[in-house]
Each structure stands twice: as C-alpha cells, then as structure tokens.
Coordinates of C-alpha atoms in Angstrom, one line a residue:
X297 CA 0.0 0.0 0.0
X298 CA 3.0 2.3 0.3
X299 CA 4.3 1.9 -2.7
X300 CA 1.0 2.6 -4.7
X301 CA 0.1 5.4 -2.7
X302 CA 4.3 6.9 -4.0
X303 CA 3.4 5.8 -7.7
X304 CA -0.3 7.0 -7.3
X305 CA 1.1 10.7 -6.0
X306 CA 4.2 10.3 -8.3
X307 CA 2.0 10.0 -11.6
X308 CA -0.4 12.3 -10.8
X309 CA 2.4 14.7 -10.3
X310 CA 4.1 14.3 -13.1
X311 CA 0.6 13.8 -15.6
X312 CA 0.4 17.1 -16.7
X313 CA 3.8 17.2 -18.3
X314 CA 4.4 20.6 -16.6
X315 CA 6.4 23.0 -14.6
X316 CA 5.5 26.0 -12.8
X317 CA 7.0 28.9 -14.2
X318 CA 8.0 31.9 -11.6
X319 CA 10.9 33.1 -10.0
X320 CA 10.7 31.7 -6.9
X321 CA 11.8 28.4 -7.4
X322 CA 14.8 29.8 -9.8
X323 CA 17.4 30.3 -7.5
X324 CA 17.1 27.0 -5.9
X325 CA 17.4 25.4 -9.3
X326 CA 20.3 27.6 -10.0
X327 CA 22.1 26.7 -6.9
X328 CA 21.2 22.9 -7.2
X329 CA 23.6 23.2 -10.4
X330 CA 26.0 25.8 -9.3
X331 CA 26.6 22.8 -6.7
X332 CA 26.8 20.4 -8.7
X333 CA 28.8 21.9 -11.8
X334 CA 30.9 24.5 -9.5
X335 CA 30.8 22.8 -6.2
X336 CA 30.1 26.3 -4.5
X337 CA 27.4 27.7 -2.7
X338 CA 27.7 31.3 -4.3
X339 CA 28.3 32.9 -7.8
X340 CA 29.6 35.7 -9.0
X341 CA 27.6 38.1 -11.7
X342 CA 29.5 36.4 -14.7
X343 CA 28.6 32.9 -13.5
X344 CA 24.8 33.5 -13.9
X345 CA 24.4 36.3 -16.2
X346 CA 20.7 36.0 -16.5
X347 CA 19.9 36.5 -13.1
X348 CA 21.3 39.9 -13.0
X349 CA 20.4 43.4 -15.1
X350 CA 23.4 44.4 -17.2
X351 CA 24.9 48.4 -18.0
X352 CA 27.3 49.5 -20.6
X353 CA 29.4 52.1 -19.8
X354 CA 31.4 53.9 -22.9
X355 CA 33.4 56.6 -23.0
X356 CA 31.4 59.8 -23.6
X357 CA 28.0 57.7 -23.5
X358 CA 25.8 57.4 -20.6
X359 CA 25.4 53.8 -19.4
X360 CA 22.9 51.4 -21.5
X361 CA 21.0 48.8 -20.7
X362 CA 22.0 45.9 -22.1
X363 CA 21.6 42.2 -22.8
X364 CA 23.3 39.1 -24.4
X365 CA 22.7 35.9 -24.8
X366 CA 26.5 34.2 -24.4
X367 CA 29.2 35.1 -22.3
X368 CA 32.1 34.9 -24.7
X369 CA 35.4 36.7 -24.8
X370 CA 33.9 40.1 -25.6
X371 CA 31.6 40.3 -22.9
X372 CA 34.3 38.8 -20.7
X373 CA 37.0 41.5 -21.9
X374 CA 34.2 44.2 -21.2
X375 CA 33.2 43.1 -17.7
X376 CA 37.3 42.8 -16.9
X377 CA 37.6 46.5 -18.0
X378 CA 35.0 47.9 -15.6
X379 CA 32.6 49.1 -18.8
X380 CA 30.1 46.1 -18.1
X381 CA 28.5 46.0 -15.0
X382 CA 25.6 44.4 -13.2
X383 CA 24.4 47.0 -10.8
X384 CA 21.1 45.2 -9.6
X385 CA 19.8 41.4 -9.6
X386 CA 17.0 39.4 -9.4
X387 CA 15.0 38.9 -6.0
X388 CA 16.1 35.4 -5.9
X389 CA 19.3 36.1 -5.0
X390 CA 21.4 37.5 -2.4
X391 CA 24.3 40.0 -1.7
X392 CA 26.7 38.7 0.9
X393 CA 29.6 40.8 2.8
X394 CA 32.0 39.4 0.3
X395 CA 32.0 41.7 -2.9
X396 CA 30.3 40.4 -6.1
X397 CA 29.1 37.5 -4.5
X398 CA 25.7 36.4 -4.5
X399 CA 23.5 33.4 -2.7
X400 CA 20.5 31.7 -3.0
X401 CA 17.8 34.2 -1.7
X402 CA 15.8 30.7 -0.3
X403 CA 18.7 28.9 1.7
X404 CA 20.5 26.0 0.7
X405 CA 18.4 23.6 1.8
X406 CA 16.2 23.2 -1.3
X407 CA 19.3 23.3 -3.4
X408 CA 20.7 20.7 -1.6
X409 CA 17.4 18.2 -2.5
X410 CA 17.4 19.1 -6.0
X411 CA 20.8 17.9 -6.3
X412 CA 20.9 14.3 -6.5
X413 CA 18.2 15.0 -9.5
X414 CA 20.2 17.1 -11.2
X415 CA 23.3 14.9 -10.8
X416 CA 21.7 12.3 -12.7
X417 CA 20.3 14.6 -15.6
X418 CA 24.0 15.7 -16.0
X419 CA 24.6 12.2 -17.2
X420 CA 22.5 12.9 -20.1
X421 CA 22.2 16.5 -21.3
X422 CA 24.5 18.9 -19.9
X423 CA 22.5 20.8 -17.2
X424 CA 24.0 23.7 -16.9
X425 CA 22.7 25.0 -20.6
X426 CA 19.5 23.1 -21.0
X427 CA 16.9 24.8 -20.1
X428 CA 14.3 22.5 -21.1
X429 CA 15.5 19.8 -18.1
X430 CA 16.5 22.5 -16.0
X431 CA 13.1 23.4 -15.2
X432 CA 11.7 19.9 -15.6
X433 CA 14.1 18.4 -13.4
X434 CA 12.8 21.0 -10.8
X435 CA 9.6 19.5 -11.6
X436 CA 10.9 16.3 -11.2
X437 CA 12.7 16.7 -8.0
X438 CA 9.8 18.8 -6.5
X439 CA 7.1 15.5 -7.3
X440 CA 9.7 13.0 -5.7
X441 CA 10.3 15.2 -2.6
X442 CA 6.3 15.7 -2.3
X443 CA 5.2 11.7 -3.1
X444 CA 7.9 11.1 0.0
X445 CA 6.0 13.0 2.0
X446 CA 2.8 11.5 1.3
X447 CA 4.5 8.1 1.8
X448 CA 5.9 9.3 5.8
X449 CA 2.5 10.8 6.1
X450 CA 0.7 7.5 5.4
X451 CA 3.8 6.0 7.9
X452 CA 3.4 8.4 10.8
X453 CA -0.6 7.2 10.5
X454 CA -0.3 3.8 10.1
X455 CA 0.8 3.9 13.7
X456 CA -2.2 4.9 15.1
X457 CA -4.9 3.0 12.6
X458 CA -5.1 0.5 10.3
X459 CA -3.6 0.5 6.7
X460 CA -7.0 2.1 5.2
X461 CA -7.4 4.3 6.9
X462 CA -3.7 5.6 7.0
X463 CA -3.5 5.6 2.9
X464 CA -7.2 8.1 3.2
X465 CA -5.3 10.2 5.4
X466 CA -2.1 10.6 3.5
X467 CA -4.5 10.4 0.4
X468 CA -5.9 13.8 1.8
X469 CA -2.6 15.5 2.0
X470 CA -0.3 14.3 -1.2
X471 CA -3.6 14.8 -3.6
X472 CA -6.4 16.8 -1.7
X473 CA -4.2 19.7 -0.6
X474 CA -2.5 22.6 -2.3
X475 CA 0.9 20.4 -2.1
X476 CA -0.5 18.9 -5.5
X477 CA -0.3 22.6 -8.1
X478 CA 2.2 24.1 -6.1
X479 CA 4.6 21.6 -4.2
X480 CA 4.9 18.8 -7.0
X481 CA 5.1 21.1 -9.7
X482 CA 8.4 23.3 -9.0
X483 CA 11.6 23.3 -6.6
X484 CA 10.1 26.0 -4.3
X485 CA 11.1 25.7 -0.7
X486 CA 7.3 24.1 -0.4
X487 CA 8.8 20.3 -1.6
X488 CA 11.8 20.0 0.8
X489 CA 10.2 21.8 3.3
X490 CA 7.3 19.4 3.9
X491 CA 9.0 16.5 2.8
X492 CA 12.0 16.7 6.0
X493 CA 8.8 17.6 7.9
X494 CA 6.6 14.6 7.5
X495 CA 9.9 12.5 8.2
X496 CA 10.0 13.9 11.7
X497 CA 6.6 13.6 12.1
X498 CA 7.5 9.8 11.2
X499 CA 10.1 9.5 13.3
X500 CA 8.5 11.3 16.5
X501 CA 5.2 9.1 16.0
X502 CA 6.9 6.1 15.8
X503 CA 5.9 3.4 18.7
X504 CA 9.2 2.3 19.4
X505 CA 10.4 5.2 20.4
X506 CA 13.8 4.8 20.4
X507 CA 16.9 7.0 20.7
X508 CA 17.6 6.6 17.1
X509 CA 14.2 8.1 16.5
X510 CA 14.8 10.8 18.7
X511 CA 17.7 11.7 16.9
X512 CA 16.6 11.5 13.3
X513 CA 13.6 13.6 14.1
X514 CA 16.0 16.0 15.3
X515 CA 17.9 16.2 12.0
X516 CA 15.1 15.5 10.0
X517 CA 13.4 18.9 11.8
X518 CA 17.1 20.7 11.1
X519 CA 16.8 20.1 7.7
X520 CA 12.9 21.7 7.4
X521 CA 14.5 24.7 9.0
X522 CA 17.6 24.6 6.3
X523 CA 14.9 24.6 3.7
X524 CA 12.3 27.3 4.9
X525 CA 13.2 29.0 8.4
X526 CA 10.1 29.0 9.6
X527 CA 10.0 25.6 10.6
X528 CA 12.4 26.4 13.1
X529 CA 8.5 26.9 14.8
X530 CA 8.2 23.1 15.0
X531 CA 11.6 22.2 16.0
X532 CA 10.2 24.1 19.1
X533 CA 6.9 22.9 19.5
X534 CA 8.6 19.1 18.9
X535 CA 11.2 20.4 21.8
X536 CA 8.6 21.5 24.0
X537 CA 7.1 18.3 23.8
X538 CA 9.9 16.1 24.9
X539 CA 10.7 18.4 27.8
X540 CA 7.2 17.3 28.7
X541 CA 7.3 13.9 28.4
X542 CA 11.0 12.3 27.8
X543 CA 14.4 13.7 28.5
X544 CA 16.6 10.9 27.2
X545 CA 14.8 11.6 23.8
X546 CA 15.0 15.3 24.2
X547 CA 19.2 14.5 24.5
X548 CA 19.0 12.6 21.2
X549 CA 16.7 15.1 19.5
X550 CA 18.7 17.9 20.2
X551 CA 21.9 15.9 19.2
X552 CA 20.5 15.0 15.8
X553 CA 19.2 18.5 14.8
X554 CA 22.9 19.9 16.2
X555 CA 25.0 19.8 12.9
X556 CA 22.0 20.9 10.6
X557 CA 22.0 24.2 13.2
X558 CA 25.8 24.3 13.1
X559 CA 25.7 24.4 8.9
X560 CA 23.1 27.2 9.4
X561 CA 24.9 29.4 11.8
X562 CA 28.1 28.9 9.8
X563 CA 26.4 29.4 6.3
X564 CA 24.9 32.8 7.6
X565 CA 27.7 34.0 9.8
X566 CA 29.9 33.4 6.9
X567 CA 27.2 35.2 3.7
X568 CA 25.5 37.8 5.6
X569 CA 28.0 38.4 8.9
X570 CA 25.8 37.4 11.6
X571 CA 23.9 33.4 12.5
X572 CA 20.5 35.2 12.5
X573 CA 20.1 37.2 9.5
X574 CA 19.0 35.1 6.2
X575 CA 19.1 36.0 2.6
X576 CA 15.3 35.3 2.3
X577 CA 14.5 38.6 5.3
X578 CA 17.0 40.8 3.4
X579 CA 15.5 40.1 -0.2
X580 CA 11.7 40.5 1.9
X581 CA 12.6 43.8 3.4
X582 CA 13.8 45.4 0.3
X583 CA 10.0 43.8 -1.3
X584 CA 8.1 44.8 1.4
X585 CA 9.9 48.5 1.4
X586 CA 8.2 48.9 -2.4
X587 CA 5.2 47.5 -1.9
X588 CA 4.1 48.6 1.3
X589 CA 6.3 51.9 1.9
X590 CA 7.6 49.7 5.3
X591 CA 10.5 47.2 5.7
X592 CA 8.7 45.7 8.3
X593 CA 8.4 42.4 7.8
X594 CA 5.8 41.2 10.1
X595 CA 3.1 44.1 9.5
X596 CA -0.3 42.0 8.7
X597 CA -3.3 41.9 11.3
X598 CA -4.3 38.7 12.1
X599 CA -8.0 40.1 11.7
X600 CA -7.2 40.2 8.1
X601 CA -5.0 37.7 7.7
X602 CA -6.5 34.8 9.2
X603 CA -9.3 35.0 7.8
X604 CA -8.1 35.0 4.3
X605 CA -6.3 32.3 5.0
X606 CA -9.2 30.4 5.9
X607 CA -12.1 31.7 4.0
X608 CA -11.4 34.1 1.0
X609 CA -12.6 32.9 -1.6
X610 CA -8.4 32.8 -3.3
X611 CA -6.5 31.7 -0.8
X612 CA -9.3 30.0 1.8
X613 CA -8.5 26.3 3.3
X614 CA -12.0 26.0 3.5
X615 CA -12.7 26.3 -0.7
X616 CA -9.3 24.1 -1.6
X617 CA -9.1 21.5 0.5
X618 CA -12.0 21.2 2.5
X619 CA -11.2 17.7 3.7
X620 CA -8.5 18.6 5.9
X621 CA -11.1 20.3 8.4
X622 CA -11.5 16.9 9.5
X623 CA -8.0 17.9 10.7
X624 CA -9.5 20.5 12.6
X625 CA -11.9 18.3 14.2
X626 CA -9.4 15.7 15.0
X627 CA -7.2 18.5 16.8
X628 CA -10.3 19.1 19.2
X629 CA -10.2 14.9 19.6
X630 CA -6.1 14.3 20.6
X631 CA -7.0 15.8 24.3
X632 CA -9.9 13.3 25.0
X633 CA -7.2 9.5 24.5
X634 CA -3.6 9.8 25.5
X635 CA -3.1 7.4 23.4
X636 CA -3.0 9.9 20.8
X637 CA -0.6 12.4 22.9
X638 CA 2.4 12.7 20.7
X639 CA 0.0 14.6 18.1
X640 CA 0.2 17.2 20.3
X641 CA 3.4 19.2 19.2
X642 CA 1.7 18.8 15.4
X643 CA -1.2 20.4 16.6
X644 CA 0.6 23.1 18.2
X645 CA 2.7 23.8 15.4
X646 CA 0.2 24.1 13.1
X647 CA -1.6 26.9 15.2
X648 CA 1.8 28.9 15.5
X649 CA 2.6 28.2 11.4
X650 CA -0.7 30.0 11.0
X651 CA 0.0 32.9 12.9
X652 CA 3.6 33.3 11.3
X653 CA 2.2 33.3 8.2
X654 CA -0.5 35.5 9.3
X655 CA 2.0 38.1 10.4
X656 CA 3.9 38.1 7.3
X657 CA 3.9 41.2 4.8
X658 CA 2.3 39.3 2.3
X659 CA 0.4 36.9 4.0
X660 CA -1.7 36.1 0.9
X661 CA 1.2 34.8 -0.5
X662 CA 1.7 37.3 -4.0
X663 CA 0.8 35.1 -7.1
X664 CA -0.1 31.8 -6.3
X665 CA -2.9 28.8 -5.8
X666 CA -4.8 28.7 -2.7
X667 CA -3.2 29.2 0.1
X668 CA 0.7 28.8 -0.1
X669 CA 1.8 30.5 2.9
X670 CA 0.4 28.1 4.7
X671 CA 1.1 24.8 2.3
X672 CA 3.7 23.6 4.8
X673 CA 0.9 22.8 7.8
X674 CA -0.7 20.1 5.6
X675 CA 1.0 17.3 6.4
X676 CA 0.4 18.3 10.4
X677 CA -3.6 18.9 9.1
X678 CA -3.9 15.3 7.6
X679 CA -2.2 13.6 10.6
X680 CA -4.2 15.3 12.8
X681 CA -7.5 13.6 11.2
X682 CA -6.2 10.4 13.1
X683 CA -8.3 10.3 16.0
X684 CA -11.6 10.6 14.2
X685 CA -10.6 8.6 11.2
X686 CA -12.1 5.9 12.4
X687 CA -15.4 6.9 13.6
X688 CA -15.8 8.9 10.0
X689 CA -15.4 5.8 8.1
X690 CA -17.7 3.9 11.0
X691 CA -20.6 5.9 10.0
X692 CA -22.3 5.4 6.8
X693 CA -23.2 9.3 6.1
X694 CA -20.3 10.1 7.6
X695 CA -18.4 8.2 5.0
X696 CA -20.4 9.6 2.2
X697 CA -19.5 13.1 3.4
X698 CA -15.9 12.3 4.0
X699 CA -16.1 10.9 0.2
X700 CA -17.3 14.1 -0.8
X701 CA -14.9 16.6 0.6
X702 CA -11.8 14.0 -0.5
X703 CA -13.3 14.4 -4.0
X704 CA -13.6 18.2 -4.3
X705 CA -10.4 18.6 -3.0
X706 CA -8.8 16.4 -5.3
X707 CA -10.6 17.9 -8.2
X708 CA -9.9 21.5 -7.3
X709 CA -6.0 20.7 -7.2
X710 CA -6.4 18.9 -10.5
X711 CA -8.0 22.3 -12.1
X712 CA -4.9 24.2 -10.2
X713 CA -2.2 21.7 -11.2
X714 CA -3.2 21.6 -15.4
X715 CA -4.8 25.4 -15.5
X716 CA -2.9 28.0 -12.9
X717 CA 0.0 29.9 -13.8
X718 CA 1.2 33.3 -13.3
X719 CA -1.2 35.1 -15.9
X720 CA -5.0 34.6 -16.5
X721 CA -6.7 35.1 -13.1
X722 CA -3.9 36.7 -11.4
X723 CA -3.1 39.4 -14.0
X724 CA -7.0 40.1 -14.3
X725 CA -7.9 40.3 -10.0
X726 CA -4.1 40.8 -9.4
X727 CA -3.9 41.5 -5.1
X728 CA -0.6 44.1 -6.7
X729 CA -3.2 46.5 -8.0
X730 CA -5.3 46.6 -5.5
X731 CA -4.0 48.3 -1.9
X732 CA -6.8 46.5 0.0
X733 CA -6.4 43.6 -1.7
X734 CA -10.0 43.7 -2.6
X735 CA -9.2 40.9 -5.5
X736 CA -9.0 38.2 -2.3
X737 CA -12.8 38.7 -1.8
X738 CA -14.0 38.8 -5.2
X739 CA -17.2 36.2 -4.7
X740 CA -18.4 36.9 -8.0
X741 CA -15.2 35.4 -10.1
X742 CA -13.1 33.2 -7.5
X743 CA -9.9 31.6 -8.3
X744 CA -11.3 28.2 -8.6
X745 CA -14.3 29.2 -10.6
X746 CA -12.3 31.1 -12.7
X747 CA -10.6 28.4 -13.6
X748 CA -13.0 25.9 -14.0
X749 CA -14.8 27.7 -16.6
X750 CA -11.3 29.1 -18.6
X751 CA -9.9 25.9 -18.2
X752 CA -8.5 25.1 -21.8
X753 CA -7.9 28.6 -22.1
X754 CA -5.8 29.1 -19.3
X755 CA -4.0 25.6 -19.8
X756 CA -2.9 26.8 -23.6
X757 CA -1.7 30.2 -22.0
X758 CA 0.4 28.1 -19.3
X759 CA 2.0 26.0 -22.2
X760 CA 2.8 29.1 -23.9
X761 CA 4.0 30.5 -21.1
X762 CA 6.4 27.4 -20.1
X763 CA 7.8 27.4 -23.8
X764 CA 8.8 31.2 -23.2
X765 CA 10.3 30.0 -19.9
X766 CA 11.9 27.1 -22.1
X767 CA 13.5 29.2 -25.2
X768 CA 15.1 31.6 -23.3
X769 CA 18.3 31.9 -25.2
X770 CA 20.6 33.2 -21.9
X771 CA 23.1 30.7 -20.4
X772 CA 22.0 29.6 -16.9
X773 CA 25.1 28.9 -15.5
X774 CA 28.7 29.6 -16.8
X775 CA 31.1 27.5 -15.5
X776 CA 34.3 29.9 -15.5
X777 CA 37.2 30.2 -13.4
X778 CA 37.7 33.8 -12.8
X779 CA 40.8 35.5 -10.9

C-alpha cells in the first residue's frame, strides 16, 4: 500500500507534463547546479548572467542597458575592463559581505534536494545550458520530494490506525491539498520543506520510540529549517514536547538537529556576517519597502490575515481543501485519548505556522494557488485527522460526506495543477493593483471558478507561457574560473 500510494502521488504529479513557471523556485534550481557543476554555494555576476540586469558604460556615453545571450570573450574583456556592469539582480538572489558574490535568496536547503536529481540529468544532457531539463528536473525533484512525503505521512498514520485508513489520510494531503499545483510542480522551498517535515513527524510518532528516532527527528526537523526558516516553529513545539514527556529523547533530538544548526549558523555568519540574518529577510525587506512603503516584515493583522487564510474565496483552506477540516476536528479529539498524545506538538505547530504566516507582509502569499503561505501545515492537518478517522469511516453518512470533501479537494488541485500559472486570473484580479487587496474577496469570479470555466484557455496560456520559460536563449550557468 505504500508503494501505490508513492506511484499513485508520483504520476499524478508528473501527468500534466508541466512545470511551474516563476521566480521563486529559480534560484534554488540555479544553486542545485552551481553545486553540482561548481561545487560552491555562491556565484559571481559572470557565473549566472541572466539573473542579474546588465549596464554599458562607454566613453562619452551614458550607461545602456543591455543584454546578451552568451558570455564569450567580448563580454568577458568588457566586464574585466570595468565598462560592463551588473548593478542590480533578481529577488532570488542574495548579496553577501564578500563583494560580487551572490546566494540563493531561499537557503541551501532546497538546493541541496534538487541535487541528487540534477546529478543524474547531467549524465545525459549537460545541465547547466538546457533549459528545457532545468526546469523539468525542478519539476521532477519537487514531485519526488512531495510523493515522500505522502509516503511518511501514510507511515506516521499507520501507527495509530489501520492500513485504510492511513492511505485516506495521507491520500488527503499528497492529492487533496495545495501540495499537488504548487509543491509537485516546481523546486520552491514548499517540496523540501514538507518532505523533511513529515519524516519527523514519522520519526516522532513512531511506537518504538527509540533513541535513534529521537535523533533522526532531530535532523530530520534541522533540515525543514535549512529549507524554509520557519520551521524552526516546529523544532520548538517538537522540543517542548519532549521536555514534557522524555528527556533521554530530548538528548538525542537535540543531538540529531545539532549539525544541521551548526551548517546554518556557519552558512549565515559566513554570507550575511551574523547566525541570525538570512538572505530570504534581506531580499523580503527590500520587497516589502516597495510595496508597502515599510520594511517591516511582520506588519499584517491577524483580523485580516487569518481570515483570508481560511475563508477568502483565493487563498481559503476552507474552498481548496475542505477535507482537511477533518483535521480541525481531530485537533479538538487528541486531548480526550492519550493514546494519541504525541499529536500534540503537530497540533501546536500548526496553530503557531498560522499565525507566522499571518504576520507576514504578504500573507496572501503574492501570485499563487490557494493558500501557499500556509502549504507547509498540511501534512500536520492530515495527521491530525487520526483520531476521528475511524469513527468517519464507522458511519455510513459520515463516509459519504468524507467521500465528498476527498473528491472536491482532489478535483480543485487537479484544475490548479493543469490550469494555474502566473497570468490569466492573477493578472485580471491581481492582489498588486489593489491596496486592499479587494481581488481576495471577489465572490463573484473566484480563483477556482475562474478556472474551472477558462480551463482550456488558461491551460494553452500556461504552455505558452512554459515554452517562453523554455526558449530563453541566456546561459543559466557559466562555469568559469575567474581570478
């Protein structure tokens, strides 16, 4: 059951054919092959040429702008001279304290789980220059990292119920939830992030509860956080928990997640000068500063937020996966059998990955599917239906119900997975043009009814779109060795 709940996730992933074109998930892809071509963690502006915004300077001229779509020797001679120059960059990367060198704006976590994908698409095309299997390896790596979730997630719950069940509830998460059109479908932080985080939620639930566990839910937690920092959150709540209830596994815990800490502090001490400053809060304040007028970064009410995060008709839990309320339910349910105690941290971190996300600038997310910001608490939501499961599936109209919110959900993350890219809906009720993001609670045209009734049309724009994505003549990564 395992396995064909991995190749059930795995092909439905991968059926479309597709990618998801942004910018997001580009500098993780770039940095999965700097790794792997260059061995280094940072570039240098001629090393990726297209993630940068290039100037001429002549003598007697004012600077141009200028592009080109190889670096040969008379780009090369220019940018040696001083004339070319490549005063600004793309969001997705990173200035560090060491002059004209750049990071990955999202960590190196994701880059690092790309990798072994990209290693073994090297053997065939050369991956620095295609850019055809550059973004459909993302894809690729992104589906493989989100079917292992689904696979711990039906793990975690088989320790609790039986295997039926535990394939419903993980069936919930890898095809009912937004993990489907955003997670599968690109090398965000989303993928990795979830995927490290339903391992420790394997490893913690786990009825042996050994040392062992302890520790690889400690490193399994470390890497979450080297993916998206936010997760840092559940290392806590997970902490909290075994301060509560086990201090021989707290020792192991804290030992596993130890060197994933220690590459973090080094990695940011060493980029941005200090263990608690990240490239992704440097690249959000400059964001925030131009599209709120603040560079605070945790400037949304939770009156608003929340709400929209739960309800609006774009980004509401409630509209796109409505079978994870069960989740909800089965959060009330934990506290009434200590049997299902060690739920408890999940259900704790999902409440405080809410309110994170509901503090953040942007809590909507910018252009997106449903409700990204808070993708990552998915696997928590399904894992938290365990206690009442059973009783759902008891319970002839209960079943039937069940049935019906599994199906929706699936069928609105098929319509987001084949239809949704960054134009069509988002550049007609785009949350950019309007201040108070009226465009969230637009009941007359929602996201998923948009969608459903444009669907060829918006499926032939995201095609054309990817080929755009695809032809782009620019070198993604030149493999030089600069004094």
């Amino acid at each position: 059951m395992p396995a064909v709940l991995f190749v059930v996730c795995l092909a439905a992933y991968l059926s479309n054919g597709d990618f998801l074109p942004g910018n997001d998930q580009a500098g993780n892809m770039l940095f999965s092959v700097n790794l792997l071509k260059r061995g280094a963690l940072s570039v240098s502006p001629p090393h990726a040429p297209d993630a940068f915004f290039w100037t001429l300077e002549q003598p007697g001229q004012p600077a141009q702008r200028v592009t080109f779509d190889n670096w040969n020797s008379a780009v090369d001679d220019a940018y040696r001279r001083g004339r070319l120059k490549a005063p600004t960059h793309y969001y997705y990367l990173s200035a560090t304290t060491h002059p004209d060198r750049y990071v990955n704006t999202f960590g190196v976590g994701a880059p690092l789980t790309g990798l072994p994908v990209y290693a073994a698409l090297d053997l065939f095309v050369d991956i620095a220059a295609d850019r055809y299997w550059w973004w459909h390896g993302g894809a690729l790596a992104a589906s493989l990292l989100t079917a292992g979730a689904a696979l711990f997630v039906f793990l975690a719950a088989r320790g609790f119920v039986a295997p039926m069940p535990a394939f419903l509830v993980a069936l919930a998460f890898g095809l009912g939830s937004c993990v489907w059109p955003i997670n599968s479908q690109a090398l965000w932080q989303h993928p990795a992030n979830t995927f490290f985080l339903s391992l420790g939620a394997w490893f913690l639930l786990r009825r042996t509860q050994r040392m062992s566990d302890a520790a690889c839910c400690g490193a399994a937690l470390g890497m979450a956080v080297l993916c998206r920092p936010a997760s840092a959150v559940v290392v806590v709540c997970v902490g909290a928990y075994l301060v509560w209830t086990s201090h021989r596994r707290l020792a192991a815990y804290v030992l596993g997640g130890l060197p994933l800490l220690a590459i973090l502090v080094a990695y940011n001490s060493y980029y941005f000068g200090s263990p608690l400053t990240f490239g992704q809060g440097v690249a959000s304040k400059i964001i925030a500063l131009a599209s709120t007028g603040s560079d605070n970064l945790w400037q949304s009410s939770w009156l608003e937020s929340i709400p929209g995060l739960l309800i609006s008709p774009q980004r509401g839990l409630v509209w796109f996966s409505p079978v994870l309320l069960l989740g909800l339910v089965g959060a009330v349910a934990i506290w009434r059998n200590a049997i299902y105690r060690p739920l408890i941290p999940l259900q704790a971190a999902v409440v405080l990955l809410f309110l994170v996300a509901g503090r953040w600038f942007d809590w909507w997310g910018g252009s997106t599917w449903g409700y990204r910001p808070i993708v990552d608490t998915t696997p928590f939501l399904a894992l938290l239906m365990i206690p009442v499961i059973g009783q759902v599936l008891a319970n002839r109209g209960l079943r039937v119900l069940f049935a019906a919110l599994l199906v929706w959900s699936v069928a609105v993350q098929f319509v987001g997975a084949y239809s949704y890219s960054l134009i069509g809906w988002t550049n007609q009720w785009s949350d950019h043009d309007n201040p108070d993001r009226a465009s969230l609670w637009q009941w007359r045209r929602p996201q998923i009814g948009y969608h459903l009734a444009n669907f060829g049309l918006e499926r032939a724009r995201k095609k054309d779109l990817m080929a755009a994505y695809v032809d782009n003549p620019k070198p993604i990564l030149n493999v030089l060795r600069l004094e």
